[in-house]
């Protein structure tokens, strides 16, 4: 079965960076784009960006441009999201989510999600 | 950027009620609209894709409709496990997606 298993909770100081991982299994890793979504406490879902694991190309939301880097390791079927210059407003749960390939009716939907990684930014 | 709005932001309902949530896009998005359910402390779950297609494993009491700029999610007969927050998401501007602000359904 499809599984996305994310790395554990993080606590960081303002100005630091954090690198989260999302390990995929149960499907062909390179066939599905992977997105990252942020959810601040008590708030809604915010799209951060995506990576095409096949070629490594990325697209980032304007709000995170310059601070976010998404990468992948095809040998371990893992995607990574690094967020730098952390501030208190980055305290949130970060999710990875899989996007079916173009051509499928479900393309553009996020059909499987990781369990989420809580990140706390505090002095 | 395409902006998404939802109404109402919250609603109170009873088990057995019919519930409708509306999502509006700031420009036409054809049928590139998806719906998710999220319960506290859990990851979101895909319910509906392509505005009206039921994701595998989702109960048939959930349905979606609409195209262009106005969409609805309907729960025909509310069950206890349906109390949650619901989000719409546009995928028209792929791969730049946007979510609506969410609608919380709680117990009356």
Coordinates of N, CA and C in Angstrom, one line a residue:
Chain A
X1 N 0.8 -1.2 0.0 CA 0.0 0.0 0.0 C 0.9 1.2 0.0
X2 N 0.3 2.3 -0.5 CA 1.1 3.6 -0.6 C 1.3 4.1 0.8
X3 N 2.5 4.5 1.1 CA 2.9 5.1 2.4 C 3.8 6.2 2.2
X4 N 3.6 7.3 2.9 CA 4.5 8.4 3.0 C 4.8 8.6 4.4
X5 N 6.1 8.4 4.8 CA 6.5 8.4 6.2 C 7.5 9.6 6.4
X6 N 7.1 10.5 7.2 CA 7.8 11.7 7.4 C 8.7 11.6 8.6
X7 N 9.8 12.5 8.7 CA 10.7 12.5 9.8 C 10.0 13.1 11.0
X8 N 10.7 13.0 12.1 CA 10.1 13.4 13.4 C 10.2 14.9 13.7
X9 N 9.5 15.3 14.8 CA 9.4 16.7 15.2 C 10.7 17.4 15.4
X10 N 10.7 18.7 15.1 CA 11.9 19.5 15.2 C 11.6 20.7 16.0
X11 N 12.7 21.1 16.8 CA 12.6 22.4 17.5 C 13.8 23.2 17.0
X12 N 13.6 24.4 16.5 CA 14.7 25.2 16.0 C 14.6 26.7 16.6
X13 N 15.8 27.3 16.5 CA 15.9 28.7 16.9 C 15.6 29.6 15.7
X14 N 15.1 30.8 16.0 CA 14.9 31.7 14.8 C 16.2 31.9 14.1
X15 N 16.1 32.0 12.8 CA 17.2 32.1 11.9 C 17.9 30.9 11.5
X16 N 17.5 29.8 12.1 CA 18.1 28.5 11.7 C 17.4 27.9 10.5
X17 N 17.9 26.7 10.1 CA 17.2 26.0 9.0 C 16.8 24.7 9.5
X18 N 15.8 24.1 8.8 CA 15.3 22.8 9.1 C 15.2 22.0 7.8
X19 N 15.5 20.7 7.8 CA 15.4 19.9 6.7 C 14.5 18.7 7.0
X20 N 13.4 18.5 6.4 CA 12.5 17.5 6.7 C 12.5 16.4 5.5
X21 N 12.2 15.2 5.9 CA 12.2 14.1 4.9 C 10.8 13.5 4.8
X22 N 10.6 12.8 3.7 CA 9.3 12.2 3.4 C 9.7 10.9 2.5
X23 N 9.6 9.8 3.1 CA 10.0 8.5 2.5 C 8.8 7.8 1.9
X24 N 8.8 7.6 0.6 CA 7.7 7.0 -0.1 C 7.9 5.5 -0.3
X25 N 6.8 4.7 -0.3 CA 6.8 3.3 -0.6 C 5.5 2.9 -1.1
X26 N 5.5 1.7 -1.8 CA 4.2 1.2 -2.3 C 3.8 1.6 -3.7
X27 N 4.6 2.4 -4.3 CA 4.3 2.9 -5.7 C 5.6 3.3 -6.4
X28 N 5.5 3.6 -7.7 CA 6.7 4.0 -8.4 C 7.0 5.5 -8.1
X29 N 8.1 5.7 -7.4 CA 8.4 7.0 -6.8 C 8.5 8.1 -7.8
X30 N 9.1 7.8 -9.0 CA 9.4 8.8 -9.9 C 8.2 9.2 -10.8
X31 N 7.1 8.5 -10.6 CA 5.9 8.7 -11.4 C 5.0 9.8 -10.9
X32 N 5.2 10.2 -9.6 CA 4.2 11.1 -9.0 C 5.0 12.3 -8.4
X33 N 4.5 13.5 -8.7 CA 5.0 14.7 -8.1 C 4.7 14.6 -6.6
X34 N 5.6 15.3 -5.9 CA 5.4 15.4 -4.4 C 5.3 16.9 -4.0
X35 N 4.3 17.2 -3.3 CA 4.0 18.6 -2.8 C 4.3 18.7 -1.3
X36 N 4.6 19.9 -0.9 CA 4.7 20.2 0.6 C 3.6 21.2 0.9
X37 N 3.0 21.0 2.1 CA 1.9 21.9 2.6 C 2.2 22.2 4.0
X38 N 2.0 23.5 4.4 CA 2.3 24.0 5.7 C 0.9 24.3 6.4
X39 N 0.8 23.9 7.7 CA -0.4 24.2 8.4 C 0.0 24.8 9.8
X40 N -0.1 26.1 10.0 CA 0.2 26.7 11.3 C -0.9 26.3 12.3
X41 N -0.6 26.4 13.6 CA -1.6 26.0 14.6 C -2.9 26.7 14.4
X42 N -4.0 25.9 14.3 CA -5.3 26.4 14.2 C -5.6 27.1 12.9
X43 N -4.8 26.9 11.9 CA -4.9 27.6 10.7 C -5.2 26.6 9.5
X44 N -5.4 27.1 8.3 CA -5.6 26.3 7.2 C -4.4 25.8 6.5
X45 N -4.6 25.2 5.3 CA -3.5 24.6 4.6 C -2.9 25.6 3.6
X46 N -1.6 25.6 3.5 CA -0.9 26.5 2.7 C 0.1 25.7 1.8
X47 N -0.1 25.8 0.5 CA 0.8 25.2 -0.5 C 2.1 25.8 -0.5
X48 N 3.2 25.0 -0.4 CA 4.5 25.6 -0.4 C 5.3 25.4 -1.7
X49 N 5.0 24.2 -2.3 CA 5.8 23.9 -3.5 C 5.7 22.5 -3.9
X50 N 6.4 22.1 -5.0 CA 6.4 20.7 -5.4 C 7.7 20.4 -6.1
X51 N 8.0 19.1 -6.1 CA 9.1 18.6 -6.8 C 8.7 17.4 -7.7
X52 N 9.3 17.4 -8.9 CA 9.1 16.2 -9.8 C 10.2 15.3 -9.5
X53 N 10.0 14.2 -8.9 CA 11.1 13.3 -8.5 C 11.8 12.6 -9.6
X54 N 11.2 12.6 -10.8 CA 11.8 12.0 -12.0 C 13.0 12.8 -12.4
X55 N 12.8 14.1 -12.5 CA 13.9 15.0 -13.1 C 14.5 16.0 -12.0
X56 N 13.8 16.1 -10.9 CA 14.3 17.0 -9.8 C 13.9 18.4 -10.0
X57 N 13.0 18.7 -10.9 CA 12.6 20.1 -11.1 C 11.6 20.5 -10.0
X58 N 11.6 21.8 -9.7 CA 10.8 22.3 -8.6 C 10.0 23.5 -9.0
X59 N 8.9 23.7 -8.2 CA 8.1 25.0 -8.3 C 7.8 25.3 -6.9
X60 N 8.1 26.6 -6.6 CA 7.8 27.1 -5.2 C 6.8 28.2 -5.2
X61 N 6.0 28.2 -4.1 CA 5.1 29.3 -3.9 C 5.9 30.6 -3.7
X62 N 5.4 31.7 -4.2 CA 6.1 33.0 -4.1 C 6.5 33.3 -2.7
X63 N 5.6 33.0 -1.7 CA 5.9 33.3 -0.3 C 7.1 32.7 0.2
X64 N 7.5 31.6 -0.3 CA 8.6 30.8 0.2 C 9.9 30.9 -0.7
X65 N 9.7 31.5 -1.9 CA 10.8 31.6 -2.8 C 12.0 32.2 -2.1
X66 N 13.2 31.6 -2.3 CA 14.4 32.0 -1.7 C 14.7 31.4 -0.3
X67 N 13.7 30.9 0.3 CA 13.9 30.3 1.6 C 13.7 28.7 1.6
X68 N 13.1 28.2 0.6 CA 12.8 26.8 0.5 C 13.5 26.1 -0.6
X69 N 14.0 24.9 -0.3 CA 14.6 24.0 -1.3 C 14.1 22.6 -1.1
X70 N 13.6 22.1 -2.3 CA 13.1 20.7 -2.3 C 14.0 19.9 -3.1
X71 N 14.4 18.7 -2.6 CA 15.3 17.8 -3.3 C 14.7 16.4 -3.2
X72 N 15.4 15.5 -3.9 CA 14.9 14.1 -3.8 C 16.1 13.2 -4.0
X73 N 16.0 12.0 -3.4 CA 17.0 10.9 -3.6 C 16.2 9.7 -4.1
X74 N 16.4 9.4 -5.4 CA 15.7 8.4 -6.0 C 16.1 7.0 -5.5
X75 N 17.3 6.9 -5.0 CA 17.8 5.6 -4.5 C 17.1 5.1 -3.2
X76 N 16.6 6.1 -2.5 CA 15.8 5.8 -1.3 C 14.4 6.2 -1.3
X77 N 13.9 6.7 -2.5 CA 12.5 7.1 -2.7 C 12.1 8.1 -1.6
X78 N 13.0 9.1 -1.4 CA 12.8 10.1 -0.4 C 12.9 11.5 -0.9
X79 N 11.9 12.3 -0.5 CA 12.0 13.8 -0.9 C 12.3 14.5 0.4
X80 N 13.0 15.7 0.2 CA 13.4 16.5 1.3 C 12.9 17.9 1.1
X81 N 12.6 18.6 2.2 CA 12.2 20.0 2.1 C 13.0 20.8 3.2
X82 N 13.8 21.7 2.7 CA 14.6 22.5 3.6 C 14.1 23.9 3.6
X83 N 13.8 24.4 4.8 CA 13.3 25.8 5.0 C 14.4 26.6 5.8
X84 N 14.8 27.7 5.3 CA 15.9 28.4 6.0 C 15.3 29.7 6.6
X85 N 16.2 30.4 7.3 CA 15.8 31.7 8.0 C 14.5 31.6 8.7
X86 N 14.4 30.6 9.5 CA 13.2 30.3 10.2 C 12.8 31.4 11.2
X87 N 11.5 31.7 11.2 CA 10.9 32.7 12.2 C 9.8 32.1 12.9
X88 N 9.3 32.7 13.9 CA 8.3 32.1 14.8 C 7.0 31.8 14.0
X89 N 6.7 32.5 12.9 CA 5.6 32.3 12.1 C 5.7 30.9 11.3
X90 N 6.9 30.4 11.3 CA 7.0 29.1 10.6 C 6.7 27.9 11.5
X91 N 6.4 28.2 12.7 CA 5.9 27.1 13.6 C 4.6 26.5 13.0
X92 N 4.7 25.2 12.7 CA 3.6 24.6 12.0 C 3.8 23.1 11.9
X93 N 2.8 22.5 11.3 CA 3.0 21.1 10.8 C 3.2 21.1 9.3
X94 N 4.2 20.4 8.9 CA 4.5 20.3 7.5 C 4.1 18.9 6.9
X95 N 3.4 18.9 5.8 CA 3.0 17.7 5.2 C 3.6 17.5 3.8
X96 N 4.0 16.3 3.5 CA 4.2 16.0 2.1 C 3.0 15.3 1.6
X97 N 2.7 15.4 0.3 CA 1.5 14.8 -0.3 C 1.8 14.5 -1.8
X98 N 1.3 13.3 -2.2 CA 1.5 12.8 -3.5 C 0.5 13.3 -4.5
X99 N 0.9 13.6 -5.7 CA 0.0 14.1 -6.8 C 0.1 13.1 -8.0
X100 N -1.1 12.5 -8.3 CA -1.1 11.6 -9.5 C -0.6 12.3 -10.8
X101 N 0.0 11.5 -11.7 CA 0.6 12.0 -12.9 C -0.5 12.6 -13.8
X102 N 0.0 13.6 -14.6 CA -0.9 14.1 -15.6 C -1.4 13.1 -16.6
X103 N -2.6 13.2 -17.0 CA -3.3 12.2 -17.9 C -4.3 11.4 -17.1
X104 N -4.1 11.3 -15.8 CA -5.1 10.7 -15.0 C -6.2 11.7 -14.6
X105 N -7.4 11.2 -14.4 CA -8.5 12.1 -14.1 C -8.2 12.7 -12.7
X106 N -7.5 12.0 -11.9 CA -7.2 12.5 -10.5 C -6.0 13.4 -10.5
X107 N -5.3 13.7 -11.6 CA -4.1 14.6 -11.6 C -4.5 15.9 -11.0
X108 N -3.6 16.4 -10.1 CA -3.9 17.7 -9.5 C -4.5 17.5 -8.1
X109 N -4.9 16.3 -7.8 CA -5.4 16.1 -6.4 C -4.3 15.5 -5.6
X110 N -4.3 15.6 -4.3 CA -3.3 15.1 -3.4 C -3.9 13.9 -2.8
X111 N -3.5 12.7 -3.3 CA -4.3 11.5 -2.9 C -3.7 10.7 -1.8
X112 N -2.5 11.0 -1.4 CA -1.9 10.4 -0.2 C -1.0 11.4 0.5
X113 N -1.1 11.4 1.8 CA -0.4 12.4 2.6 C 0.5 11.7 3.6
X114 N 1.6 12.3 4.0 CA 2.4 11.9 5.1 C 1.7 12.2 6.4
X115 N 2.2 11.8 7.5 CA 1.6 12.0 8.8 C 1.8 13.4 9.3
X116 N 2.7 14.1 8.7 CA 3.0 15.5 9.2 C 4.2 15.5 10.1
X117 N 5.0 16.6 10.0 CA 6.1 16.8 10.9 C 5.9 18.2 11.6
X118 N 5.8 18.2 12.9 CA 5.7 19.4 13.6 C 7.0 20.1 13.7
X119 N 7.1 21.4 13.4 CA 8.3 22.2 13.6 C 7.9 23.4 14.5
X120 N 8.7 23.5 15.5 CA 8.5 24.6 16.5 C 9.8 25.5 16.4
X121 N 9.5 26.8 16.1 CA 10.5 27.8 16.1 C 10.4 28.7 17.3
X122 N 11.4 28.6 18.1 CA 11.3 29.4 19.4 C 12.7 29.6 20.0
X123 N 12.8 30.7 20.7 CA 14.0 31.0 21.4 C 14.1 30.2 22.7
Chain B
X1 N -2.5 35.2 -9.0 CA -2.8 33.9 -8.3 C -4.3 33.7 -8.1
X2 N -4.7 32.5 -8.2 CA -6.1 32.2 -8.1 C -6.4 32.1 -6.6
X3 N -7.5 32.8 -6.1 CA -7.9 32.9 -4.7 C -9.1 32.0 -4.6
X4 N -9.2 31.3 -3.5 CA -10.3 30.4 -3.2 C -11.0 30.9 -1.9
X5 N -12.3 31.0 -1.9 CA -13.1 31.3 -0.7 C -14.1 30.2 -0.4
X6 N -14.4 30.0 0.8 CA -15.4 29.0 1.2 C -16.5 29.6 2.1
X7 N -17.7 29.1 2.0 CA -18.8 29.5 2.9 C -19.7 28.4 3.2
X8 N -20.2 28.3 4.5 CA -19.7 29.2 5.5 C -18.4 28.9 6.1
X9 N -17.8 29.6 7.0 CA -16.6 29.3 7.6 C -16.7 28.2 8.6
X10 N -17.9 28.2 9.2 CA -18.3 27.1 10.1 C -19.7 26.9 10.1
X11 N -20.2 25.7 10.5 CA -21.6 25.4 10.7 C -21.8 24.4 11.7
X12 N -23.0 24.4 12.3 CA -23.3 23.4 13.3 C -24.5 22.6 12.7
X13 N -24.4 21.3 12.8 CA -25.4 20.4 12.3 C -25.5 19.2 13.2
X14 N -26.6 18.5 12.9 CA -26.9 17.3 13.7 C -26.7 16.0 12.8
X15 N -26.5 14.9 13.5 CA -26.4 13.7 12.7 C -27.7 13.5 11.9
X16 N -27.5 13.1 10.7 CA -28.7 12.9 9.8 C -29.0 14.1 8.9
X17 N -28.4 15.3 9.2 CA -28.7 16.4 8.4 C -28.0 16.3 7.1
X18 N -28.5 17.1 6.1 CA -27.9 17.3 4.8 C -27.1 18.6 4.9
X19 N -25.8 18.5 4.6 CA -24.9 19.7 4.7 C -24.3 20.0 3.3
X20 N -24.3 21.3 3.1 CA -23.7 21.8 1.8 C -22.7 22.9 2.1
X21 N -21.5 22.8 1.5 CA -20.4 23.7 1.6 C -20.1 24.3 0.2
X22 N -19.9 25.6 0.2 CA -19.7 26.2 -1.1 C -18.2 26.7 -1.2
X23 N -17.6 26.5 -2.4 CA -16.3 27.0 -2.6 C -16.3 27.9 -3.9
X24 N -15.7 29.0 -3.9 CA -15.6 29.9 -5.0 C -14.2 30.2 -5.4
X25 N -13.9 30.2 -6.7 CA -12.6 30.6 -7.2 C -12.7 32.0 -7.8
X26 N -11.5 32.7 -7.7 CA -11.5 34.1 -8.2 C -11.5 34.2 -9.7
X27 N -11.3 33.1 -10.4 CA -11.4 33.0 -11.8 C -11.8 31.6 -12.2
X28 N -12.2 31.4 -13.5 CA -12.6 30.1 -13.8 C -11.5 29.1 -13.7
X29 N -11.9 27.9 -13.2 CA -10.9 26.8 -13.0 C -11.5 25.5 -13.6
X30 N -12.4 25.7 -14.5 CA -13.1 24.5 -15.2 C -13.5 23.6 -14.1
X31 N -13.1 22.3 -14.1 CA -13.4 21.4 -13.0 C -12.2 20.9 -12.2
X32 N -11.2 21.8 -12.2 CA -10.0 21.4 -11.5 C -10.1 21.8 -10.0
X33 N -11.0 21.1 -9.3 CA -11.3 21.4 -7.9 C -11.4 20.1 -7.1
X34 N -10.7 20.1 -6.0 CA -10.7 19.0 -5.1 C -11.2 19.3 -3.7
X35 N -11.7 18.3 -3.0 CA -12.2 18.5 -1.7 C -11.4 17.6 -0.7
X36 N -11.1 18.1 0.5 CA -10.4 17.3 1.5 C -11.2 17.4 2.8
X37 N -11.0 16.4 3.6 CA -11.6 16.4 5.0 C -10.4 16.3 5.9
X38 N -10.4 17.0 7.0 CA -9.3 17.0 8.0 C -9.9 16.9 9.4
X39 N -9.5 15.9 10.1 CA -9.8 15.8 11.6 C -8.7 16.3 12.4
X40 N -8.9 16.8 13.6 CA -7.9 17.3 14.5 C -6.7 16.3 14.7
X41 N -5.5 16.9 14.5 CA -4.3 16.0 14.7 C -4.0 15.0 13.6
X42 N -4.8 15.1 12.5 CA -4.6 14.2 11.4 C -4.3 14.9 10.1
X43 N -3.7 14.1 9.2 CA -3.5 14.7 7.8 C -4.8 14.8 7.1
X44 N -4.9 15.7 6.1 CA -6.0 15.8 5.3 C -6.3 14.5 4.5
X45 N -7.5 14.3 4.1 CA -7.9 13.1 3.3 C -8.6 13.6 2.1
X46 N -8.2 13.1 0.9 CA -8.9 13.4 -0.3 C -10.3 12.8 -0.4
X47 N -11.3 13.6 -0.6 CA -12.7 13.1 -0.8 C -13.2 13.1 -2.2
X48 N -13.0 14.2 -2.9 CA -13.5 14.4 -4.2 C -12.4 15.0 -5.1
X49 N -12.3 14.5 -6.3 CA -11.3 15.2 -7.3 C -12.1 15.5 -8.5
X50 N -11.5 16.4 -9.3 CA -12.2 16.8 -10.5 C -13.6 17.3 -10.3
X51 N -13.8 18.0 -9.2 CA -15.1 18.6 -8.9 C -16.2 17.6 -8.4
X52 N -16.2 16.4 -9.1 CA -17.4 15.5 -8.8 C -17.0 14.0 -8.7
X53 N -15.8 13.7 -8.8 CA -15.4 12.3 -8.8 C -15.0 11.8 -7.3
X54 N -15.7 10.8 -6.9 CA -15.5 10.3 -5.5 C -14.2 9.5 -5.5
X55 N -13.3 9.9 -4.5 CA -12.1 9.1 -4.4 C -12.4 7.7 -3.8
X56 N -11.6 6.7 -4.2 CA -11.8 5.4 -3.8 C -11.8 5.3 -2.3
X57 N -12.9 4.6 -1.8 CA -13.0 4.3 -0.4 C -13.8 5.4 0.4
X58 N -14.2 6.4 -0.3 CA -15.0 7.5 0.3 C -16.4 7.2 0.3
X59 N -17.2 7.3 1.4 CA -18.6 6.9 1.3 C -19.4 7.7 0.3
X60 N -20.4 7.1 -0.2 CA -21.2 7.7 -1.3 C -22.1 8.9 -0.8
X61 N -22.2 9.1 0.5 CA -22.9 10.2 1.0 C -22.2 11.5 0.7
X62 N -21.0 11.5 0.4 CA -20.2 12.7 -0.1 C -20.4 12.8 -1.6
X63 N -20.7 14.0 -2.0 CA -20.8 14.3 -3.4 C -20.3 15.7 -3.7
X64 N -19.8 16.0 -4.9 CA -19.3 17.3 -5.3 C -20.0 17.7 -6.6
X65 N -20.1 19.0 -6.8 CA -20.6 19.5 -8.1 C -20.1 20.8 -8.4
X66 N -20.3 21.3 -9.6 CA -19.9 22.6 -10.0 C -18.9 22.6 -11.1
X67 N -18.7 23.8 -11.7 CA -17.6 24.0 -12.6 C -17.5 25.5 -12.8
X68 N -16.4 25.9 -13.4 CA -16.1 27.4 -13.6 C -15.6 28.0 -12.3
X69 N -16.5 28.7 -11.6 CA -16.0 29.4 -10.4 C -16.8 29.0 -9.1
X70 N -17.8 28.3 -9.2 CA -18.6 27.9 -8.0 C -18.8 26.4 -7.9
X71 N -18.5 25.9 -6.7 CA -18.5 24.5 -6.5 C -19.1 24.2 -5.1
X72 N -19.7 23.0 -5.0 CA -20.3 22.6 -3.7 C -19.9 21.2 -3.3
X73 N -19.7 21.0 -2.0 CA -19.6 19.7 -1.4 C -20.8 19.4 -0.6
X74 N -21.4 18.3 -0.8 CA -22.6 17.9 -0.1 C -22.4 16.6 0.6
X75 N -22.8 16.6 1.9 CA -22.9 15.4 2.7 C -24.4 15.1 2.9
X76 N -24.9 14.0 2.3 CA -26.3 13.8 2.2 C -27.0 13.5 3.5
X77 N -26.3 12.7 4.3 CA -26.8 12.3 5.7 C -25.6 12.3 6.6
X78 N -25.5 13.4 7.4 CA -24.3 13.6 8.2 C -24.2 12.4 9.2
X79 N -23.0 11.9 9.3 CA -22.7 10.8 10.3 C -21.7 11.4 11.4
X80 N -21.6 10.7 12.5 CA -20.8 11.2 13.6 C -19.3 11.4 13.2
X81 N -18.9 10.6 12.3 CA -17.5 10.7 11.9 C -17.2 11.8 10.9
X82 N -18.2 12.5 10.5 CA -18.1 13.5 9.5 C -17.8 14.9 10.1
X83 N -17.8 15.0 11.4 CA -17.5 16.3 12.0 C -16.0 16.5 11.9
X84 N -15.7 17.6 11.1 CA -14.3 17.8 10.7 C -14.3 19.1 10.0
X85 N -13.1 19.5 9.5 CA -12.9 20.7 8.7 C -12.7 20.2 7.2
X86 N -13.4 20.9 6.3 CA -13.3 20.6 4.9 C -12.7 21.7 4.1
X87 N -11.8 21.4 3.2 CA -11.0 22.3 2.4 C -11.2 22.0 0.9
X88 N -11.4 23.1 0.2 CA -11.3 22.9 -1.3 C -9.9 23.3 -1.8
X89 N -9.6 22.9 -2.9 CA -8.2 23.1 -3.5 C -8.3 23.2 -5.0
X90 N -7.8 24.2 -5.6 CA -7.8 24.3 -7.1 C -6.5 23.8 -7.6
X91 N -6.6 23.1 -8.7 CA -5.4 22.5 -9.4 C -5.4 23.0 -10.9
X92 N -6.1 24.1 -11.1 CA -6.1 24.6 -12.5 C -4.8 25.2 -12.9
X93 N -4.2 25.9 -11.9 CA -2.9 26.6 -12.1 C -1.8 25.7 -11.8
X94 N -1.9 24.4 -12.2 CA -0.9 23.4 -11.9 C 0.5 23.9 -12.3
X95 N 1.6 23.6 -11.5 CA 1.5 22.9 -10.2 C 1.3 23.8 -9.0
X96 N 0.9 25.1 -9.3 CA 0.7 26.0 -8.2 C -0.7 25.9 -7.7
X97 N -0.8 25.2 -6.6 CA -2.2 24.9 -6.0 C -2.5 25.9 -5.0
X98 N -3.8 26.1 -4.7 CA -4.3 27.0 -3.7 C -5.4 26.3 -3.0
X99 N -5.4 26.4 -1.6 CA -6.5 25.9 -0.8 C -7.5 27.0 -0.4
X100 N -8.7 26.6 -0.2 CA -9.7 27.5 0.5 C -9.4 27.5 2.0
X101 N -10.0 28.5 2.7 CA -9.7 28.7 4.1 C -10.3 27.6 5.0
X102 N -11.2 26.8 4.5 CA -11.7 25.7 5.3 C -13.1 26.0 5.9
X103 N -13.9 25.0 6.1 CA -15.2 25.1 6.7 C -15.3 24.0 7.8
X104 N -15.5 24.4 9.0 CA -15.6 23.5 10.1 C -17.0 23.1 10.4
X105 N -17.2 21.8 10.4 CA -18.6 21.2 10.7 C -18.6 20.7 12.1
X106 N -19.3 21.3 13.0 CA -19.4 20.7 14.3 C -20.8 20.4 14.7
X107 N -20.8 19.8 15.9 CA -22.1 19.2 16.4 C -23.0 20.3 17.0
X108 N -24.2 20.3 16.5 CA -25.2 21.3 17.0 C -25.6 20.8 18.5

